[in-house]
CSV table of C-alpha atoms and ligand atoms in Angstrom, one decimal:
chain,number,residue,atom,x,y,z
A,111,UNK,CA,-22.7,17.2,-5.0
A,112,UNK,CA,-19.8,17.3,-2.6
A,113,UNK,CA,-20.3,14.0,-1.6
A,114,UNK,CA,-20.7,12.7,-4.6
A,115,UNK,CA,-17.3,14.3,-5.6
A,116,UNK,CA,-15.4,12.4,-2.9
A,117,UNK,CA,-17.2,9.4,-3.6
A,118,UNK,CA,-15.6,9.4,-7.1
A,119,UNK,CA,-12.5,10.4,-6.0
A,120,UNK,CA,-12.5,7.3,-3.3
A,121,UNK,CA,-13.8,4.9,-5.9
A,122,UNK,CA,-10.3,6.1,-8.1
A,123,UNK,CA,-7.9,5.2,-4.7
A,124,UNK,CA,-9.9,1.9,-4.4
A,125,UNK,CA,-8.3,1.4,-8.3
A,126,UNK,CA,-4.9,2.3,-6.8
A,127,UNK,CA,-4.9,0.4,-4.3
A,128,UNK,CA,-5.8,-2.8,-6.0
A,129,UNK,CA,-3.7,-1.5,-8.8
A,130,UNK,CA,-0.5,-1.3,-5.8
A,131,UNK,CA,-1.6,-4.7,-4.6
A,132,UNK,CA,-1.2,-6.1,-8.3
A,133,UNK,CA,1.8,-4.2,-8.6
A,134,UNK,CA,3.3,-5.6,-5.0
A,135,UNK,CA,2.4,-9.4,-6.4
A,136,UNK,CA,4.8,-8.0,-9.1
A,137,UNK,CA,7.5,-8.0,-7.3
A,138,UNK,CA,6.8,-10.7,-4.6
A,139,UNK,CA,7.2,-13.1,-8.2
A,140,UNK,CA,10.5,-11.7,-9.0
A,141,UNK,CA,12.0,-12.2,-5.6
A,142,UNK,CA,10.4,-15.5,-5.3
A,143,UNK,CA,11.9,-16.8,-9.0
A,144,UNK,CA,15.3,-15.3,-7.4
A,145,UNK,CA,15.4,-17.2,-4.7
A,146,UNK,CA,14.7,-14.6,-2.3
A,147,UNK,CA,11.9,-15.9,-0.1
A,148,UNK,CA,11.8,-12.9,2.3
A,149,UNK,CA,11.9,-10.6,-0.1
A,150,UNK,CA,9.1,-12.7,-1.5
A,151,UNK,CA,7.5,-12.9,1.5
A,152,UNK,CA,7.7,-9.1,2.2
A,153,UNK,CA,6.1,-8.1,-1.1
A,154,UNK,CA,3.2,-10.7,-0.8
A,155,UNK,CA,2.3,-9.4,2.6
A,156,UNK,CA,2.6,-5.8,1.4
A,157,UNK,CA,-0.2,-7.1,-1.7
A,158,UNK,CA,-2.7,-8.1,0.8
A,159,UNK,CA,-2.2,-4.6,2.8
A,160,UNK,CA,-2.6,-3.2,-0.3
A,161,UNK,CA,-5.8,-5.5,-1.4
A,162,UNK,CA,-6.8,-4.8,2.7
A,163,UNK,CA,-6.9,-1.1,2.0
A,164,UNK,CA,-9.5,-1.0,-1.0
A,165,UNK,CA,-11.6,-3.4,1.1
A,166,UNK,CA,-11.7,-0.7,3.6
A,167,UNK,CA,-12.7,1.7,1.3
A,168,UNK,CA,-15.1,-0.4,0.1
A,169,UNK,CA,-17.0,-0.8,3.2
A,170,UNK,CA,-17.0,2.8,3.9
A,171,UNK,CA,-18.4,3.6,0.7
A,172,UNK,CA,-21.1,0.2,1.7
A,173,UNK,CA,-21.6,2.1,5.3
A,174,UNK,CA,-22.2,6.1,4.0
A,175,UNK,CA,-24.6,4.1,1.4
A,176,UNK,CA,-22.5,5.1,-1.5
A,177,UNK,CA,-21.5,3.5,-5.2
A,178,UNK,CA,-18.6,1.4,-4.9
A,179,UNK,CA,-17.0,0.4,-8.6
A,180,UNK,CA,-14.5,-2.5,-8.7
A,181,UNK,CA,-12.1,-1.8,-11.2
A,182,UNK,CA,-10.6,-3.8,-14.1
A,183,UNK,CA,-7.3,-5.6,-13.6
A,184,UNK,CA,-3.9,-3.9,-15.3
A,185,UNK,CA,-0.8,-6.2,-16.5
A,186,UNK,CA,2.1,-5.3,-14.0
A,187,UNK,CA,6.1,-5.4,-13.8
A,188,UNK,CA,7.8,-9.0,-12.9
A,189,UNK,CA,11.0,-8.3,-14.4
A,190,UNK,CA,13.9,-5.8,-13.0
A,191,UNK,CA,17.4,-5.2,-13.7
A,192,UNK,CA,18.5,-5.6,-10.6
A,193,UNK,CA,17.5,-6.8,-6.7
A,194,UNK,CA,16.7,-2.8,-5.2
A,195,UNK,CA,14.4,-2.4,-8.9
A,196,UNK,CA,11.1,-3.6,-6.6
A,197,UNK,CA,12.2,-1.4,-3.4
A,198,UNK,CA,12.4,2.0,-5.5
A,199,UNK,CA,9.1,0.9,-7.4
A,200,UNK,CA,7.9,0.7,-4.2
A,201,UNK,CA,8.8,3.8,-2.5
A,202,UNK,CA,8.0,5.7,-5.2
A,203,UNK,CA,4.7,4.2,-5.1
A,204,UNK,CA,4.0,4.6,-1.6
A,205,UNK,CA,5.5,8.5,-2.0
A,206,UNK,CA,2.4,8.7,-4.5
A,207,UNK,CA,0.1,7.0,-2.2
A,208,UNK,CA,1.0,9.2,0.6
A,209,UNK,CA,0.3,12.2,-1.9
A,210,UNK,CA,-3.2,10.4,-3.0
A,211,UNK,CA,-4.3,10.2,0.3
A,212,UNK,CA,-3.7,14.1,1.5
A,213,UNK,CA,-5.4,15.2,-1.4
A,214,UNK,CA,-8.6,13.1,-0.4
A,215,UNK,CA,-8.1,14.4,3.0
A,216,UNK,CA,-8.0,17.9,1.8
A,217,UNK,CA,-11.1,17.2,-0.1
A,218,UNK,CA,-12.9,16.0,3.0
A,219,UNK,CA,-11.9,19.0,4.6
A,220,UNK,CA,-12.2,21.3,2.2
A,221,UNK,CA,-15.9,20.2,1.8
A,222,UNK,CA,-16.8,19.8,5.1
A,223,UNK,CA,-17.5,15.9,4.9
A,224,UNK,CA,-16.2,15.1,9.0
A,225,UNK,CA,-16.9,11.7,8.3
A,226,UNK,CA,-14.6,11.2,5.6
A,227,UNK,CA,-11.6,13.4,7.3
A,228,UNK,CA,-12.2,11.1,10.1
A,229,UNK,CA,-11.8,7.9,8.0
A,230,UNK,CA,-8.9,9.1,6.1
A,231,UNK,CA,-6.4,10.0,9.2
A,232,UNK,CA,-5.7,6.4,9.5
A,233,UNK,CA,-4.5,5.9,6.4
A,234,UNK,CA,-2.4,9.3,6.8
A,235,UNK,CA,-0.6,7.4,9.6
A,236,UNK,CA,-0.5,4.4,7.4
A,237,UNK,CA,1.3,5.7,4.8
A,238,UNK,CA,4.1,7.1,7.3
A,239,UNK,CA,4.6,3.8,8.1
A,240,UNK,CA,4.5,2.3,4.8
A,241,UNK,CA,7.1,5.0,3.7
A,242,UNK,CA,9.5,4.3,6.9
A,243,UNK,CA,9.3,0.1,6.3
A,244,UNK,CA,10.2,0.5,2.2
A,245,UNK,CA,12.5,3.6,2.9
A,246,UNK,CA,14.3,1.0,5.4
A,247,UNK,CA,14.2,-1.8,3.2
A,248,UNK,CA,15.9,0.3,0.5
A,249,UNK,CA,18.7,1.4,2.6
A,250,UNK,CA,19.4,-2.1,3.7
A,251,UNK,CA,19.3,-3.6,-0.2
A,252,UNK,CA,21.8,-0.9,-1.3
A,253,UNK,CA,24.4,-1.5,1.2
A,254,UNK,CA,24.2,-4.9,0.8
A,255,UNK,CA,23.2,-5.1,-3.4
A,256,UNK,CA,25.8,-7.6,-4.5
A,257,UNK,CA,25.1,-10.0,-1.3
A,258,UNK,CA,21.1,-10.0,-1.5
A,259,UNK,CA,21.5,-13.1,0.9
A,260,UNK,CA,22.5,-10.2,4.0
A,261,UNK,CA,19.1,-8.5,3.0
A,262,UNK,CA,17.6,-11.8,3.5
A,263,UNK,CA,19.1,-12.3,7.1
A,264,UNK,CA,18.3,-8.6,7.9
A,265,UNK,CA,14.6,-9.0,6.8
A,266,UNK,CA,14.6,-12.7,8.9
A,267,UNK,CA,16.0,-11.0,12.1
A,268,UNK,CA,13.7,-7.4,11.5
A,269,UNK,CA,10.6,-8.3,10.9
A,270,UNK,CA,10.1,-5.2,8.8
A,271,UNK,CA,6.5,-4.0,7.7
A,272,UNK,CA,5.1,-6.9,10.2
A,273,UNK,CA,3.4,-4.7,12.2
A,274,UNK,CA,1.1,-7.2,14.1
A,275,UNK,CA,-3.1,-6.5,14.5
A,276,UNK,CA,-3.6,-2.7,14.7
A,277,UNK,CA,-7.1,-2.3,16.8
A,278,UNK,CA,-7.3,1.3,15.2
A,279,UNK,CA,-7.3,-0.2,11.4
A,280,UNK,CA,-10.9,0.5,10.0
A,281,UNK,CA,-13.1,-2.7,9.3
A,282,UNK,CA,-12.5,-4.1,5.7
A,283,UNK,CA,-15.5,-5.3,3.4
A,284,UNK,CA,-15.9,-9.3,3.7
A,285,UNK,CA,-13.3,-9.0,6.9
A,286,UNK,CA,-9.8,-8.1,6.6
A,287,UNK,CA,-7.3,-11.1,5.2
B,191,FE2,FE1,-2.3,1.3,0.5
B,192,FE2,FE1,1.1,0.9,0.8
Protein backbone atom coordinates (compact mmCIF):
# COMPACT_ATOMS: atom_id res chain seq x y z
CA UNK A 1 0.00 0.00 0.00
CA UNK A 2 3.05 2.21 0.67
CA UNK A 3 4.30 1.65 -2.54
CA UNK A 4 1.45 2.22 -4.22
CA UNK A 5 1.19 5.59 -2.38
CA UNK A 6 4.50 6.87 -3.81
CA UNK A 7 3.75 5.51 -7.04
CA UNK A 8 0.74 8.00 -7.25
CA UNK A 9 2.52 10.62 -5.77
CA UNK A 10 5.45 10.08 -8.55
CA UNK A 11 2.96 9.74 -11.34
CA UNK A 12 1.54 13.57 -10.07
CA UNK A 13 5.54 15.05 -10.34
CA UNK A 14 5.81 13.30 -13.77
CA UNK A 15 2.50 15.95 -14.49
CA UNK A 16 4.61 18.72 -13.09
CA UNK A 17 7.34 18.17 -14.67
CA UNK A 18 5.82 18.03 -18.08
CA UNK A 19 3.56 20.64 -16.94
CA UNK A 20 7.20 23.00 -16.01
CA UNK A 21 8.53 21.87 -19.41
CA UNK A 22 5.28 23.35 -21.19
CA UNK A 23 5.43 26.14 -19.03
CA UNK A 24 9.49 26.75 -19.76
CA UNK A 25 8.44 26.56 -23.83
CA UNK A 26 6.20 29.41 -22.52
CA UNK A 27 8.67 31.56 -21.99
CA UNK A 28 11.40 30.40 -24.47
CA UNK A 29 8.37 31.83 -27.16
CA UNK A 30 8.22 35.16 -25.52
CA UNK A 31 11.92 35.73 -25.53
CA UNK A 32 12.21 34.39 -28.85
CA UNK A 33 9.20 36.88 -30.38
CA UNK A 34 11.44 39.61 -28.41
CA UNK A 35 14.32 39.20 -29.95
CA UNK A 36 16.05 37.72 -27.23
CA UNK A 37 17.66 34.54 -28.51
CA UNK A 38 19.60 33.57 -25.32
CA UNK A 39 16.96 34.14 -23.28
CA UNK A 40 15.17 31.95 -25.81
CA UNK A 41 17.77 29.66 -25.83
CA UNK A 42 17.93 29.32 -22.00
CA UNK A 43 14.24 28.63 -21.55
CA UNK A 44 14.14 25.95 -24.43
CA UNK A 45 16.98 24.08 -22.89
CA UNK A 46 15.48 24.37 -19.43
CA UNK A 47 12.00 22.60 -21.28
CA UNK A 48 13.83 19.68 -22.25
CA UNK A 49 15.49 19.36 -18.60
CA UNK A 50 12.19 19.62 -17.53
CA UNK A 51 10.68 17.00 -20.27
CA UNK A 52 14.25 14.93 -19.28
CA UNK A 53 13.11 14.77 -15.66
CA UNK A 54 9.55 13.02 -16.21
CA UNK A 55 11.30 10.63 -18.51
CA UNK A 56 13.34 9.71 -15.65
CA UNK A 57 10.60 9.20 -13.56
CA UNK A 58 9.10 7.36 -16.07
CA UNK A 59 11.67 4.74 -16.30
CA UNK A 60 11.89 4.30 -12.69
CA UNK A 61 8.37 3.66 -12.41
CA UNK A 62 9.05 1.08 -15.97
CA UNK A 63 12.17 -0.50 -13.69
CA UNK A 64 10.21 -0.99 -9.99
CA UNK A 65 7.40 -2.51 -12.51
CA UNK A 66 4.98 0.16 -11.58
CA UNK A 67 1.89 2.28 -13.49
CA UNK A 68 3.15 5.09 -15.26
CA UNK A 69 0.17 7.71 -16.41
CA UNK A 70 1.06 10.30 -19.04
CA UNK A 71 -0.86 13.27 -18.32
CA UNK A 72 -2.95 15.56 -20.51
CA UNK A 73 -1.41 18.78 -21.91
CA UNK A 74 -2.47 22.36 -19.98
CA UNK A 75 -2.47 25.80 -22.04
CA UNK A 76 0.45 27.91 -20.61
CA UNK A 77 1.70 31.66 -20.32
CA UNK A 78 3.47 33.37 -23.53
CA UNK A 79 2.71 36.79 -22.70
CA UNK A 80 4.48 39.07 -19.76
CA UNK A 81 4.58 42.51 -18.87
CA UNK A 82 7.85 42.82 -18.78
CA UNK A 83 11.59 40.97 -19.71
CA UNK A 84 12.27 39.52 -15.67
CA UNK A 85 8.01 38.17 -15.88
CA UNK A 86 9.62 34.56 -17.22
CA UNK A 87 12.64 34.56 -14.52
CA UNK A 88 10.29 35.03 -11.42
CA UNK A 89 7.75 32.49 -13.09
CA UNK A 90 10.59 30.49 -12.98
CA UNK A 91 12.03 30.67 -9.65
CA UNK A 92 8.97 30.47 -8.21
CA UNK A 93 8.39 27.41 -9.97
CA UNK A 94 11.57 25.80 -9.24
CA UNK A 95 11.06 27.06 -5.32
CA UNK A 96 7.78 24.67 -5.71
CA UNK A 97 9.69 22.00 -7.43
CA UNK A 98 12.28 21.97 -4.84
CA UNK A 99 9.31 21.75 -2.16
CA UNK A 100 7.60 18.74 -4.49
CA UNK A 101 10.55 16.84 -4.43
CA UNK A 102 11.42 16.86 -0.40
CA UNK A 103 7.99 15.91 0.24
CA UNK A 104 8.40 12.68 -2.09
CA UNK A 105 11.65 12.18 -0.40
CA UNK A 106 10.11 12.38 2.97
CA UNK A 107 7.53 9.94 1.74
CA UNK A 108 10.30 7.40 0.66
CA UNK A 109 11.67 7.79 3.98
CA UNK A 110 9.00 7.93 5.97
CA UNK A 111 7.81 4.55 4.43
CA UNK A 112 10.79 2.91 4.25
CA UNK A 113 10.91 2.51 0.32
CA UNK A 114 15.32 2.78 0.12
CA UNK A 115 14.90 2.60 -3.43
CA UNK A 116 13.02 5.52 -3.97
CA UNK A 117 15.04 7.77 -1.29
CA UNK A 118 17.93 6.65 -3.28
CA UNK A 119 16.34 7.81 -6.63
CA UNK A 120 15.13 10.99 -5.37
CA UNK A 121 18.66 12.54 -3.89
CA UNK A 122 19.51 13.39 -7.36
CA UNK A 123 16.91 15.40 -7.99
CA UNK A 124 17.43 17.09 -4.36
CA UNK A 125 20.77 18.22 -5.79
CA UNK A 126 19.08 19.11 -9.03
CA UNK A 127 16.89 21.39 -7.80
CA UNK A 128 19.79 23.40 -5.83
CA UNK A 129 21.10 23.88 -8.95
CA UNK A 130 18.12 24.76 -10.78
CA UNK A 131 17.38 27.30 -7.99
CA UNK A 132 21.17 28.87 -8.10
CA UNK A 133 21.02 29.15 -12.28
CA UNK A 134 17.27 31.04 -12.24
CA UNK A 135 18.16 32.85 -8.84
CA UNK A 136 21.29 34.16 -11.04
CA UNK A 137 19.56 34.80 -14.01
CA UNK A 138 17.08 37.01 -12.09
CA UNK A 139 19.72 39.06 -10.44
CA UNK A 140 21.32 39.72 -13.68
CA UNK A 141 17.82 40.74 -15.59
CA UNK A 142 17.00 43.27 -12.77
CA UNK A 143 20.18 45.13 -12.86
CA UNK A 144 20.11 45.34 -16.28
CA UNK A 145 15.90 45.44 -17.02
CA UNK A 146 15.79 48.37 -19.32
CA UNK A 147 19.03 47.14 -21.49
CA UNK A 148 17.89 43.31 -21.89
CA UNK A 149 20.62 43.33 -24.67
CA UNK A 150 23.46 43.20 -21.39
CA UNK A 151 21.46 40.07 -20.11
CA UNK A 152 21.99 38.79 -23.52
CA UNK A 153 25.95 39.30 -23.47
CA UNK A 154 25.98 38.01 -19.80
CA UNK A 155 24.06 34.83 -20.70
CA UNK A 156 26.58 34.56 -24.08
CA UNK A 157 29.76 34.90 -21.99
CA UNK A 158 28.13 32.64 -18.71
CA UNK A 159 26.88 29.85 -19.98
CA UNK A 160 24.31 29.66 -17.21
CA UNK A 161 22.28 26.35 -16.50
CA UNK A 162 24.72 24.64 -19.28
CA UNK A 163 25.91 22.26 -17.09
CA UNK A 164 27.47 19.78 -19.58
CA UNK A 165 26.67 15.59 -19.21
CA UNK A 166 26.26 14.72 -15.54
CA UNK A 167 27.34 10.82 -15.32
CA UNK A 168 25.28 10.77 -11.90
CA UNK A 169 21.83 11.83 -13.78
CA UNK A 170 19.48 8.71 -13.68
CA UNK A 171 18.73 7.00 -17.10
CA UNK A 172 15.59 8.64 -18.86
CA UNK A 173 12.86 6.44 -20.62
CA UNK A 174 13.53 6.28 -24.60
CA UNK A 175 17.23 7.96 -23.66
CA UNK A 176 17.67 11.30 -22.46
CA UNK A 177 17.34 14.34 -25.30
FE1 LIG B 1 12.44 19.40 -12.98
FE1 LIG C 1 13.59 22.61 -12.99
Amino acid sequence: MADQSFTDALNEQISNEFAASQQYVGAAVYYDAETLPRLAAFFYRQAVEERNHAMIMVQYLLDTNEEVRIPDIKAQQTRYDDVTGPLRMALEQEKRVSDEIYALFKLARDTGDFRAEQFLAWFVKEQVEEVSSITDLLNVCERAEDSPLLIEDFLAREQIGDKGQDPTEPPAAGGAL
